[in-house]
Tab-separated table of C-alpha atoms and ligand atoms in Angstrom:
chain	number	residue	atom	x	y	z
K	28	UNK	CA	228.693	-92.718	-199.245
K	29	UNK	CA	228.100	-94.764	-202.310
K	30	UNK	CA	230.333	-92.676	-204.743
K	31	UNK	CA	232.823	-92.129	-201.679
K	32	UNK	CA	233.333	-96.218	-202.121
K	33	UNK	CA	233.067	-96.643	-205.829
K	34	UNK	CA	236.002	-94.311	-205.914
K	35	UNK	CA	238.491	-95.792	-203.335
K	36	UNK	CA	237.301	-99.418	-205.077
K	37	UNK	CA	238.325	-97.819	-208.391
K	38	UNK	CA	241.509	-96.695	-206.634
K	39	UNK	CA	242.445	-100.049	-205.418
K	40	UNK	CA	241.365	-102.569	-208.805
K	41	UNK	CA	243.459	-99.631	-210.863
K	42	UNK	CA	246.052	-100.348	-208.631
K	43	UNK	CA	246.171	-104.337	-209.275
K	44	UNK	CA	247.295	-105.523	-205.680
K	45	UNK	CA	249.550	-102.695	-205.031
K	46	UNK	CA	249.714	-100.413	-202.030
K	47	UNK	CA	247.606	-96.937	-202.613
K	48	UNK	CA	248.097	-94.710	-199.930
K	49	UNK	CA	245.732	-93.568	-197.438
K	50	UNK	CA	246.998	-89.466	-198.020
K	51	UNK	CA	246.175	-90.107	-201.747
K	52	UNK	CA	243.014	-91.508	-201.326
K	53	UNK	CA	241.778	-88.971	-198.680
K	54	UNK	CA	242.842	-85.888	-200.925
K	55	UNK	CA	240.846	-87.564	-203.926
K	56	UNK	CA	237.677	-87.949	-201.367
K	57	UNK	CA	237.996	-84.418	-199.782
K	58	UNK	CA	237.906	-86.455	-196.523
K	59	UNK	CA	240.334	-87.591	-193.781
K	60	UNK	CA	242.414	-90.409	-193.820
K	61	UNK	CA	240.428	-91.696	-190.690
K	62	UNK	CA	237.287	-90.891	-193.083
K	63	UNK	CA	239.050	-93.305	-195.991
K	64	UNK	CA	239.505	-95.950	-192.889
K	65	UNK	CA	236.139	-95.955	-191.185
K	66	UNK	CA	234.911	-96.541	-195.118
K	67	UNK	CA	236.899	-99.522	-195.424
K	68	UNK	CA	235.882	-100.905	-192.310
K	69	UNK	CA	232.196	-100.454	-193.501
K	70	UNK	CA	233.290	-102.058	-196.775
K	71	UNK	CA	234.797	-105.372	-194.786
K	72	UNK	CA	231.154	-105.835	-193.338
K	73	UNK	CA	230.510	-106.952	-197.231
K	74	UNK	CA	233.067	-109.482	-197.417
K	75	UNK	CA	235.890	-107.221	-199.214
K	76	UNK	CA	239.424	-107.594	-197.452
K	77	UNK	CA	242.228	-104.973	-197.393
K	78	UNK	CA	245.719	-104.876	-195.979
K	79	UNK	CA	246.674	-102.022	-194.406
K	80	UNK	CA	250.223	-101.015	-193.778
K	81	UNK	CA	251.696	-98.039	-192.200
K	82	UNK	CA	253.480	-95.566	-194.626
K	83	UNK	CA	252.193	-97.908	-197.600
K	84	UNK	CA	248.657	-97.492	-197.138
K	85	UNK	CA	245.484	-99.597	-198.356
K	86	UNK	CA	245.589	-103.113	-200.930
K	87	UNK	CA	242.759	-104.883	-201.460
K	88	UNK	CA	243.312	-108.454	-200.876
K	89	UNK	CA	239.637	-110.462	-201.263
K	90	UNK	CA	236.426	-109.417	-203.192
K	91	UNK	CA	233.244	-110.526	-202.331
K	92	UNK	CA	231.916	-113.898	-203.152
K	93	UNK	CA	228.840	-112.881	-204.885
K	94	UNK	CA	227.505	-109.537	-206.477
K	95	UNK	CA	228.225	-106.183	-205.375
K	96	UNK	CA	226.431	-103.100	-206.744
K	97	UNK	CA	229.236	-101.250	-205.964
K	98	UNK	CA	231.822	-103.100	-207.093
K	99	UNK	CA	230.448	-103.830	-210.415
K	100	UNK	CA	230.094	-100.353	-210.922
K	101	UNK	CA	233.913	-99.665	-209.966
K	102	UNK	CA	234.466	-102.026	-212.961
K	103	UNK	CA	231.981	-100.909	-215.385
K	104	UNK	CA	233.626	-96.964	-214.874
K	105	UNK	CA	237.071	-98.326	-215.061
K	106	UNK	CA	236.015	-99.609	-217.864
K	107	UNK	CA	235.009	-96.976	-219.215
K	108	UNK	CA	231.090	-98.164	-220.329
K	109	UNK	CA	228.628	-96.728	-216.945
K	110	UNK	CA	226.058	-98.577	-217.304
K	111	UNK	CA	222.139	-98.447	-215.260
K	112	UNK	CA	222.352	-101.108	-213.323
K	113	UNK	CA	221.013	-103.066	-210.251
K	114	UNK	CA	222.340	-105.459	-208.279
K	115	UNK	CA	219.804	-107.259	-205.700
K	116	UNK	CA	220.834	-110.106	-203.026
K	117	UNK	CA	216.910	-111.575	-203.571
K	118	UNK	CA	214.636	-111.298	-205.848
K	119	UNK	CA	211.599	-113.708	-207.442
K	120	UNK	CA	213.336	-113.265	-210.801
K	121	UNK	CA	215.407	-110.405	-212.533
K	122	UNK	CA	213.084	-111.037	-215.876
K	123	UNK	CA	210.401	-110.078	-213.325
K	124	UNK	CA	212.350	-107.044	-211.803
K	125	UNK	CA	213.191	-105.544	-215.161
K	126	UNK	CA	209.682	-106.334	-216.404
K	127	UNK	CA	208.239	-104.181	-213.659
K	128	UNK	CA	211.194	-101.437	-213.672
K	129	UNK	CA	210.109	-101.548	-217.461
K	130	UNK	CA	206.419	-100.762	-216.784
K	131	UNK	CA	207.775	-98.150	-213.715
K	132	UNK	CA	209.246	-96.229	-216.598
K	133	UNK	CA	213.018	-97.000	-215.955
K	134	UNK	CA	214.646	-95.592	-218.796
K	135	UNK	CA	216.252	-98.176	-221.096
K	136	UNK	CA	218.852	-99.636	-221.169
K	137	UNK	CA	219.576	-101.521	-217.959
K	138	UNK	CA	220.298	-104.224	-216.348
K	139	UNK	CA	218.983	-105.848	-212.933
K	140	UNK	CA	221.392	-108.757	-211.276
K	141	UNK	CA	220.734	-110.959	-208.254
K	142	UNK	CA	222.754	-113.813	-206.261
K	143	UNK	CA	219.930	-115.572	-205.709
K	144	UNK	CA	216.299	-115.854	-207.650
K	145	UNK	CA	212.966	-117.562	-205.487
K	146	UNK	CA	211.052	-117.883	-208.658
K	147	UNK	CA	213.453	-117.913	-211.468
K	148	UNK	CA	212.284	-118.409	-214.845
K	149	UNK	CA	213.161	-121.126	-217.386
K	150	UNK	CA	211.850	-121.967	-221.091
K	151	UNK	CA	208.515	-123.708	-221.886
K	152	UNK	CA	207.224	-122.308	-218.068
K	153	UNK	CA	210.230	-124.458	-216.682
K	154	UNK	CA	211.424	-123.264	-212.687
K	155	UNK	CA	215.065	-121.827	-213.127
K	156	UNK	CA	216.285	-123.416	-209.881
K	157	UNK	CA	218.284	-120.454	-208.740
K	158	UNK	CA	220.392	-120.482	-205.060
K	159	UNK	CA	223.131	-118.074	-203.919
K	160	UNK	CA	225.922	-120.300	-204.815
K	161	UNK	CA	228.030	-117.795	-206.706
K	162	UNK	CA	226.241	-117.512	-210.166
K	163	UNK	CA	225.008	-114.697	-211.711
K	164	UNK	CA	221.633	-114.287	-212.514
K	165	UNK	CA	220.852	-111.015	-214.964
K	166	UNK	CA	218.269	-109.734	-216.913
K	167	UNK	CA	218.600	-106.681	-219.417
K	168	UNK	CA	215.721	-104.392	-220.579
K	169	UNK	CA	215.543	-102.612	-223.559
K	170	UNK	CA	213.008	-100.810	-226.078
K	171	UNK	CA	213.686	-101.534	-229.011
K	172	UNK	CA	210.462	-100.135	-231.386
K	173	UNK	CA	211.348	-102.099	-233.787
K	174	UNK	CA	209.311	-105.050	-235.536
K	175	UNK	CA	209.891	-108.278	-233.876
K	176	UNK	CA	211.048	-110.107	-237.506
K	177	UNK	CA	213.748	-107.728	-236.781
K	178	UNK	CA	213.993	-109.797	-233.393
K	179	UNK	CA	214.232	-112.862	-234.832
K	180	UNK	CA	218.052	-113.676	-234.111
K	181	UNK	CA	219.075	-111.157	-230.989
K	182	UNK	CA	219.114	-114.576	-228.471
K	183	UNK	CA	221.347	-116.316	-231.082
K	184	UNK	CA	223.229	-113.477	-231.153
K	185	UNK	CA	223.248	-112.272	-227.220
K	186	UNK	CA	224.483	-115.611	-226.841
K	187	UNK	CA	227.785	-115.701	-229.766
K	188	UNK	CA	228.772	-112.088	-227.732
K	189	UNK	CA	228.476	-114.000	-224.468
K	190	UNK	CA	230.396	-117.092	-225.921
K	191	UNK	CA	232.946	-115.119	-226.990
K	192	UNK	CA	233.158	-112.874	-224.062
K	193	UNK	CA	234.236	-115.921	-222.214
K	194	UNK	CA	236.345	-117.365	-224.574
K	195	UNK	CA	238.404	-114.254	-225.257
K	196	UNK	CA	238.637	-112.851	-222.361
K	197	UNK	CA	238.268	-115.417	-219.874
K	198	UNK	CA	239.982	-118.347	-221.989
K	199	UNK	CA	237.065	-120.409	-221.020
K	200	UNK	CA	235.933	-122.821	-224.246
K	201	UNK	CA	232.499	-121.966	-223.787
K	202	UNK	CA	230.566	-123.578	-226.630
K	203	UNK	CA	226.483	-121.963	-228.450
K	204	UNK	CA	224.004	-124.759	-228.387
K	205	UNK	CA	220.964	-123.487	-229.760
K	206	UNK	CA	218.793	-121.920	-229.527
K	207	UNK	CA	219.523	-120.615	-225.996
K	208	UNK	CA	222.104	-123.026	-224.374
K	209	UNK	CA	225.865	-122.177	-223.222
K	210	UNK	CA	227.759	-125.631	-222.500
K	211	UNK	CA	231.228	-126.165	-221.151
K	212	UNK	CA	232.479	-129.499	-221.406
K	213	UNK	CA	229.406	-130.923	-223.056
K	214	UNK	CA	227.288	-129.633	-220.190
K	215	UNK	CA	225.180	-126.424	-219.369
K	216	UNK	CA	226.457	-123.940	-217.863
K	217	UNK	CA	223.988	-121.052	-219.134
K	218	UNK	CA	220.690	-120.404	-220.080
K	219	UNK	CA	219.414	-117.742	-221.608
K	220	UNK	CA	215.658	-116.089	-221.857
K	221	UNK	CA	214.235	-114.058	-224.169
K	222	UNK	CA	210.619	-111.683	-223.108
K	223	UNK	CA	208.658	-109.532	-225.268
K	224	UNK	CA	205.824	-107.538	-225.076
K	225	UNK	CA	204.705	-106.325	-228.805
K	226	UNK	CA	202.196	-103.632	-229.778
K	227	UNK	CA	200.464	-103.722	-233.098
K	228	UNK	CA	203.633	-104.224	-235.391
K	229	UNK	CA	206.245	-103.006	-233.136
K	230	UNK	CA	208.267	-104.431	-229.548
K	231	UNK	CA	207.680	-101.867	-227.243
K	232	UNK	CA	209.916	-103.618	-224.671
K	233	UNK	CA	212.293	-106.694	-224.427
K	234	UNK	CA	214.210	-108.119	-221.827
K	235	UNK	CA	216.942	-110.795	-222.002
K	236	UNK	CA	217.855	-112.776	-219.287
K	237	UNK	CA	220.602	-115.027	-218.585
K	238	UNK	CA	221.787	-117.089	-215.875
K	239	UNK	CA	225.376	-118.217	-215.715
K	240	UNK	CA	226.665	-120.681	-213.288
K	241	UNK	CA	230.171	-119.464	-211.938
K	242	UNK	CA	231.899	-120.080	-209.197
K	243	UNK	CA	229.114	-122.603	-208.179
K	244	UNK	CA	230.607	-125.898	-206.093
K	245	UNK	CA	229.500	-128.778	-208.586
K	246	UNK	CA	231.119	-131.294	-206.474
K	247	UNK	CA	228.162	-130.628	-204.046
K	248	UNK	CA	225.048	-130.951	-206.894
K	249	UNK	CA	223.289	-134.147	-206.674
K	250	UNK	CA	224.558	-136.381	-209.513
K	251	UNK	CA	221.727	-136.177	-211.891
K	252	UNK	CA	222.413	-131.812	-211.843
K	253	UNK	CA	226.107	-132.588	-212.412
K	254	UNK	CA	225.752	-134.997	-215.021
K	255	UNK	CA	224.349	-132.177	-217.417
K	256	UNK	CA	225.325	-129.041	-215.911
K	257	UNK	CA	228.325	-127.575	-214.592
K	258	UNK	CA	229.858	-124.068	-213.713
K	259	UNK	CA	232.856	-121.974	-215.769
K	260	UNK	CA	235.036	-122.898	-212.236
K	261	UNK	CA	235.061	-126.106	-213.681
K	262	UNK	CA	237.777	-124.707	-216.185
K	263	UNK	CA	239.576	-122.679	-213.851
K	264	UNK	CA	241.719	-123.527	-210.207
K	265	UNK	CA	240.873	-120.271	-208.469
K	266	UNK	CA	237.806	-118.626	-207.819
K	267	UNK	CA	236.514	-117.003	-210.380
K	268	UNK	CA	235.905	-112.376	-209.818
K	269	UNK	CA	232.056	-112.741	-209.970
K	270	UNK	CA	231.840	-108.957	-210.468
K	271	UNK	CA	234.176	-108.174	-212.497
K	272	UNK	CA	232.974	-111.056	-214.745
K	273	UNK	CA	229.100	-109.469	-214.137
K	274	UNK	CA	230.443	-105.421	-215.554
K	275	UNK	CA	231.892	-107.738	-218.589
K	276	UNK	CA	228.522	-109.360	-218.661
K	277	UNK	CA	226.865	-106.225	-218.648
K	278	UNK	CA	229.124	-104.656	-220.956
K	279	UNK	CA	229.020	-107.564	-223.678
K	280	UNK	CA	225.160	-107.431	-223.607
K	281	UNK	CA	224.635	-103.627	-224.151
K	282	UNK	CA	226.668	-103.862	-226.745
K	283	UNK	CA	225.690	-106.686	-228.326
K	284	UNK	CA	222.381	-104.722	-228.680
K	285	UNK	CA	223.478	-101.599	-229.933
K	286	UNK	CA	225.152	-103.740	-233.147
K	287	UNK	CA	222.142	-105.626	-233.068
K	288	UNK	CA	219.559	-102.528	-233.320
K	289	UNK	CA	222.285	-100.545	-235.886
K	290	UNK	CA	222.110	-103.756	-238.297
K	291	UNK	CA	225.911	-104.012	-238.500
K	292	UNK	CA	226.169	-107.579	-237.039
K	293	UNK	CA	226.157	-109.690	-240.542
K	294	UNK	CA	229.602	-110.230	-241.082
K	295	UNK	CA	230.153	-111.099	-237.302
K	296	UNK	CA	227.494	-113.252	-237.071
K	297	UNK	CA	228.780	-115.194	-240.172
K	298	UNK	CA	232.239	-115.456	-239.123
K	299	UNK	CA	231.663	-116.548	-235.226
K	300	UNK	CA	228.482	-118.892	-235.567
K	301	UNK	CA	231.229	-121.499	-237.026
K	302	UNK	CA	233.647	-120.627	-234.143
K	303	UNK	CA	231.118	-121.482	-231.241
K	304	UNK	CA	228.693	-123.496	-232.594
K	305	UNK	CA	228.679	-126.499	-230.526
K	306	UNK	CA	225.637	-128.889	-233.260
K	307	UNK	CA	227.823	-127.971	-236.336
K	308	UNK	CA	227.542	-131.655	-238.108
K	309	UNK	CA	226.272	-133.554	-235.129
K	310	UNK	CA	222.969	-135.995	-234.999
K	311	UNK	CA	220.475	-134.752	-233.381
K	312	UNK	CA	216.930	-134.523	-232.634
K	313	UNK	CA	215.013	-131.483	-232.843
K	314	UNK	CA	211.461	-130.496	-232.249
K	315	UNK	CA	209.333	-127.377	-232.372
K	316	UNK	CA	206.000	-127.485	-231.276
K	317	UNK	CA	204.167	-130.896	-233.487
K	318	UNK	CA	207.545	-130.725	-235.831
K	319	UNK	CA	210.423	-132.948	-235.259
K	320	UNK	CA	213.432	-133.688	-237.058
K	321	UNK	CA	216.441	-136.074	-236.886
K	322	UNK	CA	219.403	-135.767	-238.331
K	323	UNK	CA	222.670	-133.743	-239.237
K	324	UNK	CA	223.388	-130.204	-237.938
K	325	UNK	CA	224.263	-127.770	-240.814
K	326	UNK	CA	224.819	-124.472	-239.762
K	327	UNK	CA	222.020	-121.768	-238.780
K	328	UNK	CA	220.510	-119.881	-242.191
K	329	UNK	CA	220.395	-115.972	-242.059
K	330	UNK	CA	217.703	-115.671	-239.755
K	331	UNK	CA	219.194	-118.309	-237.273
K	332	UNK	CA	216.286	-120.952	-238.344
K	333	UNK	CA	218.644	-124.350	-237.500
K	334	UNK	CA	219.173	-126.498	-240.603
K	335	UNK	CA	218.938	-129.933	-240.048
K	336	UNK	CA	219.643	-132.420	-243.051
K	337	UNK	CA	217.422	-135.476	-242.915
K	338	UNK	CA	218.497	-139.275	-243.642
K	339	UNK	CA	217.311	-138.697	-247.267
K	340	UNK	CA	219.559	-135.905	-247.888
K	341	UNK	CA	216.818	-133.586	-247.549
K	342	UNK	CA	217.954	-129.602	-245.562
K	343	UNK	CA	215.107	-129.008	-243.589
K	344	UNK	CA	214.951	-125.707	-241.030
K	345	UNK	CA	214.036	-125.648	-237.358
K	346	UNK	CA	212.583	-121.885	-236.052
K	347	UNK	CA	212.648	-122.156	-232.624
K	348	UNK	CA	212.642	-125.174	-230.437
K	349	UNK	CA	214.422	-127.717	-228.455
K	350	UNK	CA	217.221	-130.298	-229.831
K	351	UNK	CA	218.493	-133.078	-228.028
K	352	UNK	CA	221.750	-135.032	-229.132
K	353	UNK	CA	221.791	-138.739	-230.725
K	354	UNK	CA	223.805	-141.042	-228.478
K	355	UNK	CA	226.559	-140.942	-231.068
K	356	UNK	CA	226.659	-137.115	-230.995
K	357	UNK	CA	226.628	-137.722	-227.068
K	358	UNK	CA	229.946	-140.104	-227.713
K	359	UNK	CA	231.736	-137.422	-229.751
K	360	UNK	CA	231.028	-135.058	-227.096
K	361	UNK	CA	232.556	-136.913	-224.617
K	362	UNK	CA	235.619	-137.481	-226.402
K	363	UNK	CA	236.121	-134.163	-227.127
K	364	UNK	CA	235.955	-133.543	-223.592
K	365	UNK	CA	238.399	-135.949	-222.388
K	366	UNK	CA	240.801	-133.938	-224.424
K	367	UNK	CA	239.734	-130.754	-222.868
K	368	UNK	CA	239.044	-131.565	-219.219
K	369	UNK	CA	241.406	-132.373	-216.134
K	370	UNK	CA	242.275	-128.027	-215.953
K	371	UNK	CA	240.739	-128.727	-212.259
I	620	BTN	C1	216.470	-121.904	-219.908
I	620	BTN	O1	217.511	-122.509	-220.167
I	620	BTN	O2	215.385	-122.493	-219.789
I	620	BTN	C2	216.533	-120.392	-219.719
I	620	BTN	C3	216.905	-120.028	-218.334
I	620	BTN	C4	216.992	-118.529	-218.107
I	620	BTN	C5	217.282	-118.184	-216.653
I	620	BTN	C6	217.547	-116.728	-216.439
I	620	BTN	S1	218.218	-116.424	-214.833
I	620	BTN	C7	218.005	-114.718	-215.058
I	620	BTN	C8	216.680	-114.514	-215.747
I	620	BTN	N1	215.594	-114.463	-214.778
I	620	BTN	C9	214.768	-115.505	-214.905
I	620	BTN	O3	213.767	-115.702	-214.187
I	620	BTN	N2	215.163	-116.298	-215.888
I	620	BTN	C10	216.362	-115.788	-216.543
């Protein structure tokens, strides 16, 4: 029955909120039209709406509120870009899932989603708090066999395709902090995380997970969560299509990694890090392990070390790590964002 849905949900998105009629749809199935009914009833049971009108046939008038396997496959194949992928309710954490799909001998790539995570994973061992509020939490695996130096910048860059992805195509000003931070409005609205496992000199497997807060109700985060993070809805009125946005997501990523792995991403890289970059000549503080710096934000060098130029004029680089903004970077933040906010 799966296929029997992906293809009347491809029917209805391709017909964008027109009528497709029920004669159509049951001569495309091989079924009857009471067949193409009864499957639309099933599909109401998981929060999709249709309208149904006699002589006009079937238009599909809601989507569901959080992720649908089905659904984001109907994208991905209109699309054109069918991609392996899972899409769970529950899970501990998709970094987990993929890890063990990995180890299960999944062929690579793919990519496992949830609504909701029980045990989702942060940076430096942090808890990734993780509730079915609308967000999409998404892991992709991969084998790359190559050496992790080659490695070095794929988060950096995962996270420019993912920036741009919403910029472009969702005209959401989505800004890179890095190393693995997406902010909206000065605050985060992604993180990503980057697993390995290497043998002798080469990564058998990596997987890249990301968790984006969408359609998330901020309003209802205790203030000290919505003081520093916030949710792309925050830049839109309407609810935001969590699957459609989930087959780009999936889309963006695979590809990102195929440029990655064929070493065409230089010229890219070079042009966009600008574009994005949200430290770009802000104070800040940065740290790595017993090394801290203060100072100005120049750029990223070729293999995405951060360069930081101390208050003696002196460019020193940063290769992984955390960076926290100076109050005065904080203040030109928030000025910036009084020019962009108020789209709610
Ligand atoms: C961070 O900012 O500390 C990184 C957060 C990464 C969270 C994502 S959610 C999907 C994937 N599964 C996890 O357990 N963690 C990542």
């Amino acid at each position: 029955m799966r296929n029997t849905d992906i293809v009347i949900l491809k029917a209805l998105l391709s017909a964008n909120d027109a009528f497709v009629s029920g004669n159509q749809l049951a001569n495309r199935l091989g079924i009857s039209r009471v067949g193409v009914w009864a499957r639309l009833e099933k599909l109401r049971d998981h929060d999709f709406d249709f309208e149904a009108v006699r002589h006009r046939g079937y238009r599909l008038l809601q989507e569901p509120a959080y992720l649908n396997e089905d659904l984001i496959r109907a994208y991905l194949e209109l699309d054109e870009f069918p991609a392996d992928i899972v899409a769970l309710t529950d899970i501990d954490s998709t970094n987990s899932e993929a890890e063990r799909l990995l180890a299960a001998g999944r062929p690579a790539p793919f990519a496992v989603l949830s609504s909701r995570q029980t045990a989702g994973r942060g940076r430096f061992g942090r808890k990734w708090h993780s509730p079915q509020e609308g967000n999409i939490y998404a892991s992709f695996a991969f084998r790359p066999k190559l050496p992790p130096a080659r490695l070095q910048r794929i988060t950096l860059w995962f996270g420019l395709c993912i920036c741009r992805f919403l910029n472009e195509e969702l005209h959401i000003p989505v800004k890179i902090k890095w190393p693995n931070d997406l902010l909206l409005h000065g605050k985060k609205v992604a993180g990503m995380l980057t697993e390995a496992r290497v043998d002798s000199d080469f990564t058998r497997d990596l997987v890249f997970g990301v968790g984006l807060n969408v359609n998330a109700d901020t309003t209802a985060w205790p203030a000290e969560v919505a003081s520093v993070a916030t949710a792309l809805s925050a830049a839109t009125p309407a609810r935001l299509p969590i699957n459609k946005i989930a087959a780009r997501l999936v889309r963006t990523v695979i590809r990102a990694y195929d440029e990655y792995v064929a070493g065409s991403i230089d010229t890219e890289f070079q042009e966009n890090w600008p574009k994005y970059d949200l430290l770009q000549g802000l104070t800040v503080n940065a740290s790595s392990g017993q090394q801290k710096i203060s100072g100005i934000v120049k750029g990223i060098d070729n293999e995405g070390r951060l360069l930081v130029q101390n208050t003696q004029g002196i460019l020193q680089s940063l290769n992984s790590g955390e960076v926290s903004l100076g109050s005065a970077a904080m203040g030109k933040l928030a000025s910036a964002n009084g020019a962009t906010n108020g789209t709610r």
